[in-house]
Short mmCIF file of the C-alpha atoms (twelve columns), coordinates in Angstrom:
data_MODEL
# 
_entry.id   MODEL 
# 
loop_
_atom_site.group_PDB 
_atom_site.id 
_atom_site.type_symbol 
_atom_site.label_atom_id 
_atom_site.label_alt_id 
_atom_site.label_comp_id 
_atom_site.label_asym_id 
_atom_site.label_seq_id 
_atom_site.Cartn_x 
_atom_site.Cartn_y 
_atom_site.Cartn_z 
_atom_site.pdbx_PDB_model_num 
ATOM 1   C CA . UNK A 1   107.961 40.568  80.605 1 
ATOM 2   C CA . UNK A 2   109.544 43.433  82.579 1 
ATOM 3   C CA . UNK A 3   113.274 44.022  81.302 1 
ATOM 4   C CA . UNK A 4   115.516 46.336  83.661 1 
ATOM 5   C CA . UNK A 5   118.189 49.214  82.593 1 
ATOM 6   C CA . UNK A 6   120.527 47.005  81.114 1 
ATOM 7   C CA . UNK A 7   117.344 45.428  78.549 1 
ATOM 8   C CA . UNK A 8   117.671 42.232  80.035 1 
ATOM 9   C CA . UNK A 9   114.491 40.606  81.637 1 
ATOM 10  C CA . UNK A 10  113.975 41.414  85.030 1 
ATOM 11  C CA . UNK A 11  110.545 39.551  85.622 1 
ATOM 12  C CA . UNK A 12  107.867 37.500  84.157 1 
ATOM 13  C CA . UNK A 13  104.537 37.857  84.981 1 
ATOM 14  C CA . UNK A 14  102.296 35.247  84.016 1 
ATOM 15  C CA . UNK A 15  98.509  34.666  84.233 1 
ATOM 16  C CA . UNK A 16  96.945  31.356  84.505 1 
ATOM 17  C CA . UNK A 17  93.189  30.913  84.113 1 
ATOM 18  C CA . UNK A 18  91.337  27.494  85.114 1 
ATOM 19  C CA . UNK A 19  88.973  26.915  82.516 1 
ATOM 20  C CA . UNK A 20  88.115  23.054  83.975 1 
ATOM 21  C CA . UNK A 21  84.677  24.517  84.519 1 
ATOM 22  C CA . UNK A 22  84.692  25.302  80.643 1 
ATOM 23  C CA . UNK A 23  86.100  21.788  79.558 1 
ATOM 24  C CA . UNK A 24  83.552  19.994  81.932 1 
ATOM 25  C CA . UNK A 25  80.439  22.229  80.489 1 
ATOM 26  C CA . UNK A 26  81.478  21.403  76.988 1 
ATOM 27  C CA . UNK A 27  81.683  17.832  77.436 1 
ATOM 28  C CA . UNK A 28  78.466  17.647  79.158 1 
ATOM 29  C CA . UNK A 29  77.121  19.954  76.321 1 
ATOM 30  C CA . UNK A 30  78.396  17.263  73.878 1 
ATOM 31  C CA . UNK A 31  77.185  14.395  76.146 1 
ATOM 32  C CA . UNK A 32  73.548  16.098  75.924 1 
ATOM 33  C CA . UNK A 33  73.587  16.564  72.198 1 
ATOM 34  C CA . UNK A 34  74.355  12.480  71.864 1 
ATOM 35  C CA . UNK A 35  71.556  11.698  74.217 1 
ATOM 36  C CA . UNK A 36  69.363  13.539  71.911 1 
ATOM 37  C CA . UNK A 37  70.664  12.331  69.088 1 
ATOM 38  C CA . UNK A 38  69.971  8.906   70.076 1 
ATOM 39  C CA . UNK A 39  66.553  9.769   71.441 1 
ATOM 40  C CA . UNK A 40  65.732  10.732  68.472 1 
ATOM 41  C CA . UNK A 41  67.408  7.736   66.278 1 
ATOM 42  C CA . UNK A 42  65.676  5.180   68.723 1 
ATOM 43  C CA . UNK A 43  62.299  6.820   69.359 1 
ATOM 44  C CA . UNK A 44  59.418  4.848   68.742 1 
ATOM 45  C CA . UNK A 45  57.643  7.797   67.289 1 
ATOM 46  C CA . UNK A 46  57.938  9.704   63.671 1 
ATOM 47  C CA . UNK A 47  59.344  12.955  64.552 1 
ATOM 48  C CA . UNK A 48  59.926  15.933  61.690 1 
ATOM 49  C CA . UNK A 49  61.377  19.024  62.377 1 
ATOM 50  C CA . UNK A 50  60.033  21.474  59.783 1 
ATOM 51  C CA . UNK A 51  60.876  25.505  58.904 1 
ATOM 52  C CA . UNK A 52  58.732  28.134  59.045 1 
ATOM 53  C CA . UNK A 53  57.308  27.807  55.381 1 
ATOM 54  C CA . UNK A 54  56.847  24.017  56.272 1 
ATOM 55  C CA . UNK A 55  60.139  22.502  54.767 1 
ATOM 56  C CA . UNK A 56  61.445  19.408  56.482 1 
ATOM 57  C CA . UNK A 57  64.764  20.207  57.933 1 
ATOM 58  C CA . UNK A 58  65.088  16.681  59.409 1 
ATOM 59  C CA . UNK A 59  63.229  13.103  60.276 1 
ATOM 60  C CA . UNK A 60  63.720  10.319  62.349 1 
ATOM 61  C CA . UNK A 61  63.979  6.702   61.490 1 
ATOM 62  C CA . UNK A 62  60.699  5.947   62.678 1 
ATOM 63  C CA . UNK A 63  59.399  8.856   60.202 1 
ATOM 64  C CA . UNK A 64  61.307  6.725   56.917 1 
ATOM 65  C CA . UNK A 65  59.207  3.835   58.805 1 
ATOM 66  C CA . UNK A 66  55.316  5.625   59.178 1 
ATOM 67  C CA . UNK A 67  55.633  7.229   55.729 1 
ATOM 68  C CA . UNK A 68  57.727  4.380   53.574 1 
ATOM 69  C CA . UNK A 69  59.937  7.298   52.568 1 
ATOM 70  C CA . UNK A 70  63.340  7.404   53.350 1 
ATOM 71  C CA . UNK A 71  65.271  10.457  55.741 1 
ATOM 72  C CA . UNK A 72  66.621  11.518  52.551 1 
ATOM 73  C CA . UNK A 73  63.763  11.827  50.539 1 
ATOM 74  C CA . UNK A 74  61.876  13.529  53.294 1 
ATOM 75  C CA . UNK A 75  64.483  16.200  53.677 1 
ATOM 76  C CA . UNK A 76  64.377  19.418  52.383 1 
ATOM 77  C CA . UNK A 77  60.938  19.012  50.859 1 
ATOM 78  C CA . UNK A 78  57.929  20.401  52.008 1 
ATOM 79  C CA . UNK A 79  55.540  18.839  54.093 1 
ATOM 80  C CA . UNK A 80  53.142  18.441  51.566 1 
ATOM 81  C CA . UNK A 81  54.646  14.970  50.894 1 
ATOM 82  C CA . UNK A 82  53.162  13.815  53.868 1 
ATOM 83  C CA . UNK A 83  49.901  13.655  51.920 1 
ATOM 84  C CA . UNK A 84  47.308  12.794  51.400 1 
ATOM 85  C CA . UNK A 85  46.095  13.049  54.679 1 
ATOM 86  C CA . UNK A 86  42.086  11.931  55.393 1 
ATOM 87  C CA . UNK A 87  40.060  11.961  58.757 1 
ATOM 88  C CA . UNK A 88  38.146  9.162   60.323 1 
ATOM 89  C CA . UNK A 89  34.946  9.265   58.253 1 
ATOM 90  C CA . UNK A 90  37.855  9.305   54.884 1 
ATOM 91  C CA . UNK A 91  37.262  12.773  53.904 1 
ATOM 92  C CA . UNK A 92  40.123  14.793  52.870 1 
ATOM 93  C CA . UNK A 93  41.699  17.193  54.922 1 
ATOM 94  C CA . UNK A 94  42.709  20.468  53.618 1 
ATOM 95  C CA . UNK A 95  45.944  21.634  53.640 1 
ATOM 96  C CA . UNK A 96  45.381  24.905  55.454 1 
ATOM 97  C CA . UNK A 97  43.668  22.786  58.491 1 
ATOM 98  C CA . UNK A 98  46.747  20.151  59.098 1 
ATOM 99  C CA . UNK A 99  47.971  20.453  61.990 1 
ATOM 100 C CA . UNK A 100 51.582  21.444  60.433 1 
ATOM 101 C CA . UNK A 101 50.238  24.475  58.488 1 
ATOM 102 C CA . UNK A 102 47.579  25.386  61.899 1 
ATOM 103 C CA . UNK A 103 50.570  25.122  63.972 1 
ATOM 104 C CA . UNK A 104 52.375  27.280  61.976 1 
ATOM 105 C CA . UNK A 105 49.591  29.737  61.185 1 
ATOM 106 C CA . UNK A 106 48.386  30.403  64.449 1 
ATOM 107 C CA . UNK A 107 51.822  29.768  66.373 1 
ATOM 108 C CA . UNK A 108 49.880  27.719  68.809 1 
ATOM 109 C CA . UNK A 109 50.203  24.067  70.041 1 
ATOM 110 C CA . UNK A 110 47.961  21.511  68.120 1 
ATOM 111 C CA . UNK A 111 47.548  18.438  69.879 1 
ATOM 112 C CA . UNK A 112 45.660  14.835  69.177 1 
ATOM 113 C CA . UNK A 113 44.714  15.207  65.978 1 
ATOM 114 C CA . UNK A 114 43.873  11.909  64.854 1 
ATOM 115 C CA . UNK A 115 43.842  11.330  61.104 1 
ATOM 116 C CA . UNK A 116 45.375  8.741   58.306 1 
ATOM 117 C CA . UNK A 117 48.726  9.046   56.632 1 
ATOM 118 C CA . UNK A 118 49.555  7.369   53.384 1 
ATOM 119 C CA . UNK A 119 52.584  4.802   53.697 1 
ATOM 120 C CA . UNK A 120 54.553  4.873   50.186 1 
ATOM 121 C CA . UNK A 121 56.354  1.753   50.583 1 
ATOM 122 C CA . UNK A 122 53.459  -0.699  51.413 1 
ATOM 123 C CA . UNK A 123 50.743  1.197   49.713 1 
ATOM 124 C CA . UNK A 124 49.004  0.987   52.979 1 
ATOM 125 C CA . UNK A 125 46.885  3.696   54.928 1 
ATOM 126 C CA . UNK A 126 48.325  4.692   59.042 1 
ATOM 127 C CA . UNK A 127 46.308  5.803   61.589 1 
ATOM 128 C CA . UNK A 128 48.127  8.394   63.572 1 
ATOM 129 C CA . UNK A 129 48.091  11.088  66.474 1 
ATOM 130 C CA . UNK A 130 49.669  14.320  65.811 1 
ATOM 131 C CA . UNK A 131 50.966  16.932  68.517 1 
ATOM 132 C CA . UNK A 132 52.422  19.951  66.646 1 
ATOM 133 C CA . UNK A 133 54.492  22.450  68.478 1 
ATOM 134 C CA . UNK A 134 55.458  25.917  67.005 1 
ATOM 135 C CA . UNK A 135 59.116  27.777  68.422 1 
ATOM 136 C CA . UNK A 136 60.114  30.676  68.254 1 
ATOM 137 C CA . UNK A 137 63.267  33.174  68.448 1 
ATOM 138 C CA . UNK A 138 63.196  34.918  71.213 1 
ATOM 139 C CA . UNK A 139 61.538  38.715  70.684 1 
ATOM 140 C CA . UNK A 140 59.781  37.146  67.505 1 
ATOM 141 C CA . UNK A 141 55.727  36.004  67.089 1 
ATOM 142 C CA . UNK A 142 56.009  34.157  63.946 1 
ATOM 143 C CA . UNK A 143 57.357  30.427  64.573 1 
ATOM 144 C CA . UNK A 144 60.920  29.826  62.664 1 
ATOM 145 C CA . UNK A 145 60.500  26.233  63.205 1 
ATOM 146 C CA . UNK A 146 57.455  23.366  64.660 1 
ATOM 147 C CA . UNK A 147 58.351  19.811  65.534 1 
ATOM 148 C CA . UNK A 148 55.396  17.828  64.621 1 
ATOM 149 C CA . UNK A 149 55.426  14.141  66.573 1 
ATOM 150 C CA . UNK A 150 53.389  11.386  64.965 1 
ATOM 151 C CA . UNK A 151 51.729  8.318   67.148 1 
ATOM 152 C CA . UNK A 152 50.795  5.104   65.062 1 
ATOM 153 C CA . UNK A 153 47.903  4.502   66.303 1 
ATOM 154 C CA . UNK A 154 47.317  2.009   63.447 1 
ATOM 155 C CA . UNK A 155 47.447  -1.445  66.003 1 
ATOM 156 C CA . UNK A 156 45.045  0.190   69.005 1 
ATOM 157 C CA . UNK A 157 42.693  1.365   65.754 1 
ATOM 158 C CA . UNK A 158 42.303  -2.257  64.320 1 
ATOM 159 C CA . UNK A 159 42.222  -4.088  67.323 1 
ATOM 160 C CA . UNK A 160 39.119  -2.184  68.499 1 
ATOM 161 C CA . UNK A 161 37.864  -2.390  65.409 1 
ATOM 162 C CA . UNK A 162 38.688  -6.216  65.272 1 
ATOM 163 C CA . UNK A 163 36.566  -5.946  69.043 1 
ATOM 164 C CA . UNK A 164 33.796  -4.363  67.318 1 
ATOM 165 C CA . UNK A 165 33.050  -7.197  64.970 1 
ATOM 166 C CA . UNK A 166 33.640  -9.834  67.462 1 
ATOM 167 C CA . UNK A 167 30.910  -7.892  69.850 1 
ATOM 168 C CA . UNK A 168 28.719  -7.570  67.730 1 
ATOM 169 C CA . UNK A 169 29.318  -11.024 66.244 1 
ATOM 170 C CA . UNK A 170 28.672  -12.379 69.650 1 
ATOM 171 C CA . UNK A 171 25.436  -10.565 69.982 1 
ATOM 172 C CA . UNK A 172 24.139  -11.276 66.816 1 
ATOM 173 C CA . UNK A 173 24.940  -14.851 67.899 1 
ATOM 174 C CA . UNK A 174 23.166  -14.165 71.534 1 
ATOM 175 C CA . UNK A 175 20.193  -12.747 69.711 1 
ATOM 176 C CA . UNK A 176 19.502  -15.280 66.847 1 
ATOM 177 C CA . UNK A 177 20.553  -18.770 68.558 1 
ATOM 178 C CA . UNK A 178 18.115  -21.391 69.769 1 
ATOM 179 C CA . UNK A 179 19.503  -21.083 73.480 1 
ATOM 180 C CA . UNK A 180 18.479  -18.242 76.065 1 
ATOM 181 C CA . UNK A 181 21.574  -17.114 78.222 1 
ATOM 182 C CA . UNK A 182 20.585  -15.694 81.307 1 
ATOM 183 C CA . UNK A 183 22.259  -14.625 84.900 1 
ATOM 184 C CA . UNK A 184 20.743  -14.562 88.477 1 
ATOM 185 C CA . UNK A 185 21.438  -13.406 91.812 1 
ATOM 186 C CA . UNK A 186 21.824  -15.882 94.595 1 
ATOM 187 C CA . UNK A 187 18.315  -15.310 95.320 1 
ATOM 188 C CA . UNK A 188 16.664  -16.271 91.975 1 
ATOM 189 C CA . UNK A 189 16.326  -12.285 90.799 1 
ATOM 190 C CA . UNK A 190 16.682  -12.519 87.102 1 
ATOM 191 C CA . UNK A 191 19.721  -9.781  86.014 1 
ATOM 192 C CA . UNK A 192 20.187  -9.807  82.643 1 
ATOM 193 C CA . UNK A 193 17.766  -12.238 79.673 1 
ATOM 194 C CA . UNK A 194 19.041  -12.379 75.988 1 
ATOM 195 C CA . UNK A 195 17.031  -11.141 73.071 1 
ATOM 196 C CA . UNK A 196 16.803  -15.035 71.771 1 
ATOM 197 C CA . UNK A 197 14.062  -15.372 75.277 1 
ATOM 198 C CA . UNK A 198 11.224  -13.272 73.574 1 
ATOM 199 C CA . UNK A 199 11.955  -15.387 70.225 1 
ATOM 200 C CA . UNK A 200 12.455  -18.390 72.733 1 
ATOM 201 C CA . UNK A 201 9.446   -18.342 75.030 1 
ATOM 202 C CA . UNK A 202 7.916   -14.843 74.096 1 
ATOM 203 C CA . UNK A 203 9.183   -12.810 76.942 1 
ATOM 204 C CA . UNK A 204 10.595  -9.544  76.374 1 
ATOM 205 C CA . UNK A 205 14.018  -9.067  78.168 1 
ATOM 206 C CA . UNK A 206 13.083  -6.267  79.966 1 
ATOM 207 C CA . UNK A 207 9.510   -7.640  80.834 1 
ATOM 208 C CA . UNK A 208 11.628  -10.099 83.062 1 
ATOM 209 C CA . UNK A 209 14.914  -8.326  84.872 1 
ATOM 210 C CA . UNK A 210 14.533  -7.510  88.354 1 
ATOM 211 C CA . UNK A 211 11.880  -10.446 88.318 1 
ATOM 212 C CA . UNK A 212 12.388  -13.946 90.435 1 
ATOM 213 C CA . UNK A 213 13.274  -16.790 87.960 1 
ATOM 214 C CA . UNK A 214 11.315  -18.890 90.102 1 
ATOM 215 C CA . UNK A 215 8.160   -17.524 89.284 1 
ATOM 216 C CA . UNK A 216 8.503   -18.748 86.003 1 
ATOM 217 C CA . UNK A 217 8.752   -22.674 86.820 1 
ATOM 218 C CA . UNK A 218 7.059   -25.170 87.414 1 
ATOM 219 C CA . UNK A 219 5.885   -25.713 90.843 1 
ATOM 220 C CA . UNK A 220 7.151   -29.175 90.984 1 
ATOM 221 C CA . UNK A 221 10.517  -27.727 89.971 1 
ATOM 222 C CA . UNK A 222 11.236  -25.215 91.964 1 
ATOM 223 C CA . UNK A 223 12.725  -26.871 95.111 1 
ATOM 224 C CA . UNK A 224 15.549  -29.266 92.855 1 
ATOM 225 C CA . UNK A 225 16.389  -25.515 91.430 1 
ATOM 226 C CA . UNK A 226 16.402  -23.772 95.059 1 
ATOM 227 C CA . UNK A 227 18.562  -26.633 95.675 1 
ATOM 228 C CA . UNK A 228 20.956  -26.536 92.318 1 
ATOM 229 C CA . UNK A 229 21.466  -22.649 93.210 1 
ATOM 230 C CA . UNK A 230 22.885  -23.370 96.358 1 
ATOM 231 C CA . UNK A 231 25.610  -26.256 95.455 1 
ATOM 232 C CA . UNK A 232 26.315  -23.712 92.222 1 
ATOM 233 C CA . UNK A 233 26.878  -20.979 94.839 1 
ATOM 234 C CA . UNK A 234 29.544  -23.882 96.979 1 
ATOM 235 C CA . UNK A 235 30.662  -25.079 93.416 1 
ATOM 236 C CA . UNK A 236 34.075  -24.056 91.814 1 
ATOM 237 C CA . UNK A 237 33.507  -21.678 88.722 1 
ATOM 238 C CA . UNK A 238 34.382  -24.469 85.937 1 
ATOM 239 C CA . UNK A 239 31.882  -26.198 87.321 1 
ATOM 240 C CA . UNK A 240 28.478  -26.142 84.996 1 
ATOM 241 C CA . UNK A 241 25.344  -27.821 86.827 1 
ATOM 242 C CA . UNK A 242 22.390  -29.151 84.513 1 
ATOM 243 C CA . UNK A 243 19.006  -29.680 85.176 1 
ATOM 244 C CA . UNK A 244 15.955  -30.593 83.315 1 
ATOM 245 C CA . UNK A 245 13.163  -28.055 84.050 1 
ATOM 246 C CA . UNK A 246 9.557   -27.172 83.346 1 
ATOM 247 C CA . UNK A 247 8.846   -23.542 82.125 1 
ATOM 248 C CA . UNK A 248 6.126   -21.303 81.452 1 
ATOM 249 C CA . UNK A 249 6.192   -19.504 78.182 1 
ATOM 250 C CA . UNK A 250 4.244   -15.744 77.812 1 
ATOM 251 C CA . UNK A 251 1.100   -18.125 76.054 1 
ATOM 252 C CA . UNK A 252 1.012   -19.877 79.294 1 
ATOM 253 C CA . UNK A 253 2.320   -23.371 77.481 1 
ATOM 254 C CA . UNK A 254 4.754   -25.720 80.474 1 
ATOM 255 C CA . UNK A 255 7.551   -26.162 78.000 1 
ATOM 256 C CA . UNK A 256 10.612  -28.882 79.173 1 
ATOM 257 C CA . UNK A 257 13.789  -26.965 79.306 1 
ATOM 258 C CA . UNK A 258 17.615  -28.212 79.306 1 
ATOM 259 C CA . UNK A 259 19.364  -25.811 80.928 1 
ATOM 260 C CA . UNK A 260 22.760  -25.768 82.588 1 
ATOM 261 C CA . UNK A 261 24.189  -22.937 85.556 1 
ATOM 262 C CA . UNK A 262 27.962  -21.737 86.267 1 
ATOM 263 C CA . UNK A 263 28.927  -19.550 89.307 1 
ATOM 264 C CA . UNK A 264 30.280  -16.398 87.555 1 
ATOM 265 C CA . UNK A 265 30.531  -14.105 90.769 1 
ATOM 266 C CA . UNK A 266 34.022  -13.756 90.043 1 
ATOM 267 C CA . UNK A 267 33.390  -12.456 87.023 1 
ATOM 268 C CA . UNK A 268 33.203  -8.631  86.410 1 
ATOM 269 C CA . UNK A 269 30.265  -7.251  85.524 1 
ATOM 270 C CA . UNK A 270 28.513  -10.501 85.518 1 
ATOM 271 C CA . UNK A 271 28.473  -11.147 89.746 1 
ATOM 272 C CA . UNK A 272 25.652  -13.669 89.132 1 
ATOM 273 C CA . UNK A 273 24.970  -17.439 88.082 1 
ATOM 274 C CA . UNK A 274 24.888  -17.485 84.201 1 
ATOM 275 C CA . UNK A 275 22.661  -19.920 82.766 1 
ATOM 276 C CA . UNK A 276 22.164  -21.222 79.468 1 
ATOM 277 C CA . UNK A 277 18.176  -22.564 78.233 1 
ATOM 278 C CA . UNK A 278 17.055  -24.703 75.482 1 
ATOM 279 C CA . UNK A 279 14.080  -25.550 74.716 1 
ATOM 280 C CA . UNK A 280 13.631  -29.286 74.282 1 
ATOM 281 C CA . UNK A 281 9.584   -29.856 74.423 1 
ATOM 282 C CA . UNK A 282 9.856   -30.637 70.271 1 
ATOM 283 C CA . UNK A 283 12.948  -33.020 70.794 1 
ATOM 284 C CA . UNK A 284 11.077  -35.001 73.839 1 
ATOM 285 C CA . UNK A 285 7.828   -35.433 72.036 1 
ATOM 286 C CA . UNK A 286 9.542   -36.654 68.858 1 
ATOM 287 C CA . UNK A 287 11.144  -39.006 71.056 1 
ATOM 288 C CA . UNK A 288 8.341   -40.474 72.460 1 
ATOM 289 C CA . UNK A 289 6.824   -41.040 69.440 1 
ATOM 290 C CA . UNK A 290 9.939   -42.926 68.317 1 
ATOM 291 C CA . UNK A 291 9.586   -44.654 71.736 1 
# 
């Protein structure tokens, strides 16, 4: 205010400042901490944010989930409670070589480092990724902080490992059962033999790939199997063609053979006509002398 001789006021002079833009960048400020606060509530993935002497300063609810220890218990204690920590082969990992401490040490990035975590609640073992990333204040080398993100791996881990036994339950069953599975081209050319044929009728599996199946029956047999190849190729794949044949074993013995044929072309990385043999020579003779 300006007063004039008298002391009474002869003007005001007022200043008015728009200070939207300031109101609009604090709500979005406060918009973008709420999106990251519910990232990080919802996140499928065990987050910790630790200090530079590897104190937990703060967890997610997937962490209280992965470790069976509650946000509470987790903060403010160092991340030594994590342990104990193992690789894949089960031995232990030293503390100076986690990927928390590395991180921290080096004040690089430490990414994919697969090991198991110890899950209090259940008593149970996790398998887990870990990406650690150091920060830093600006001007400064030595972190002041590293987030550390864990990935349960645990259900990809068992399922391949529940693949594993059903492989090699499969080829155990492949190699040691009384039937031979094999798959042909359209032309006869013999792709792939199972172990069981050199148990079977003495013929190494690789003695006979790239071979013609043909060559291996009976010459009286080959044109109904010519002709069984070519309906399988015109057949629908559920379809499964049988045949009695005649085949040669490595000792030169004609032995009778039950065998039936699918068209797997569709199939990936069969593309062929799987067939499955038995040998029946002991079941017909028994037969006949029943006969």
């Amino acid at each position: 205010t300006y007063p004039d001789a008298a002391g009474e006021t002869a003007r005001v002079i007022g200043v008015n400042l728009d200070v939207t833009h300031l109101r609009e960048a604090e709500q979005f400020r406060r918009e973008s901490e709420q999106r990251y606060s519910d990232l990080f509530r919802t996140m499928s993935q065990a987050v910790n944010y630790l200090d530079g002497e590897g104190v937990i300063l703060s967890a997610n609810p997937a962490a209280d989930k992965l470790f069976g220890l509650s946000i509470e218990d987790l903060r403010g204690r160092h991340a030594s409670v994590l342990r104990p920590a193992t690789r894949e082969d089960g031995t232990p990992i030293p503390w100076n070589e986690h990927p928390i401490i590395v991180a921290l040490r080096t004040g690089s990035e430490v990414r994919g480092f697969v090991h198991r975590v110890w899950n209090t609640r259940i008593g149970e073992s996790r398998w887990v990724s870990v990406d650690a990333t150091p920060r830093f204040r600006p001007g400064e080398t030595k972190p002041f902080e590293v987030q550390v993100v864990f990935h349960d791996l645990t259900p990809q881990v068992e399922a391949a490992a529940r693949l594993r036994v059903s492989e090699e339950r499969s080829r155990l069953l492949i190699e040691h059962g009384m039937e031979v599975i094999g798959v042909i081209d359209a032309a006869a050319t013999i792709l792939y033999a199972s172990p069981s044929v050199e148990r079977v009728f003495g013929y190494p599996p690789d003695l006979l790939i790239g071979t013609n199946a043909l060559e291996y029956l009976h010459p009286d047999d080959r044109q109904a199997v010519q002709e069984s190849i070519h309906s399988i190729l015109h057949a629908p794949p559920s379809v499964a063609a049988p045949l009695h044949v005649r085949l040669r074993n490595r000792d030169g013995e004609w032995r009778r053979v039950e065998s039936t044929a699918a068209n797997c072309f569709h199939v990936t990385g069969l593309r062929g006509i799987v067939i499955n043999l038995r040998d029946i020579t002991e079941r017909e003779h028994y037969e006949e002398q029943l006969r």
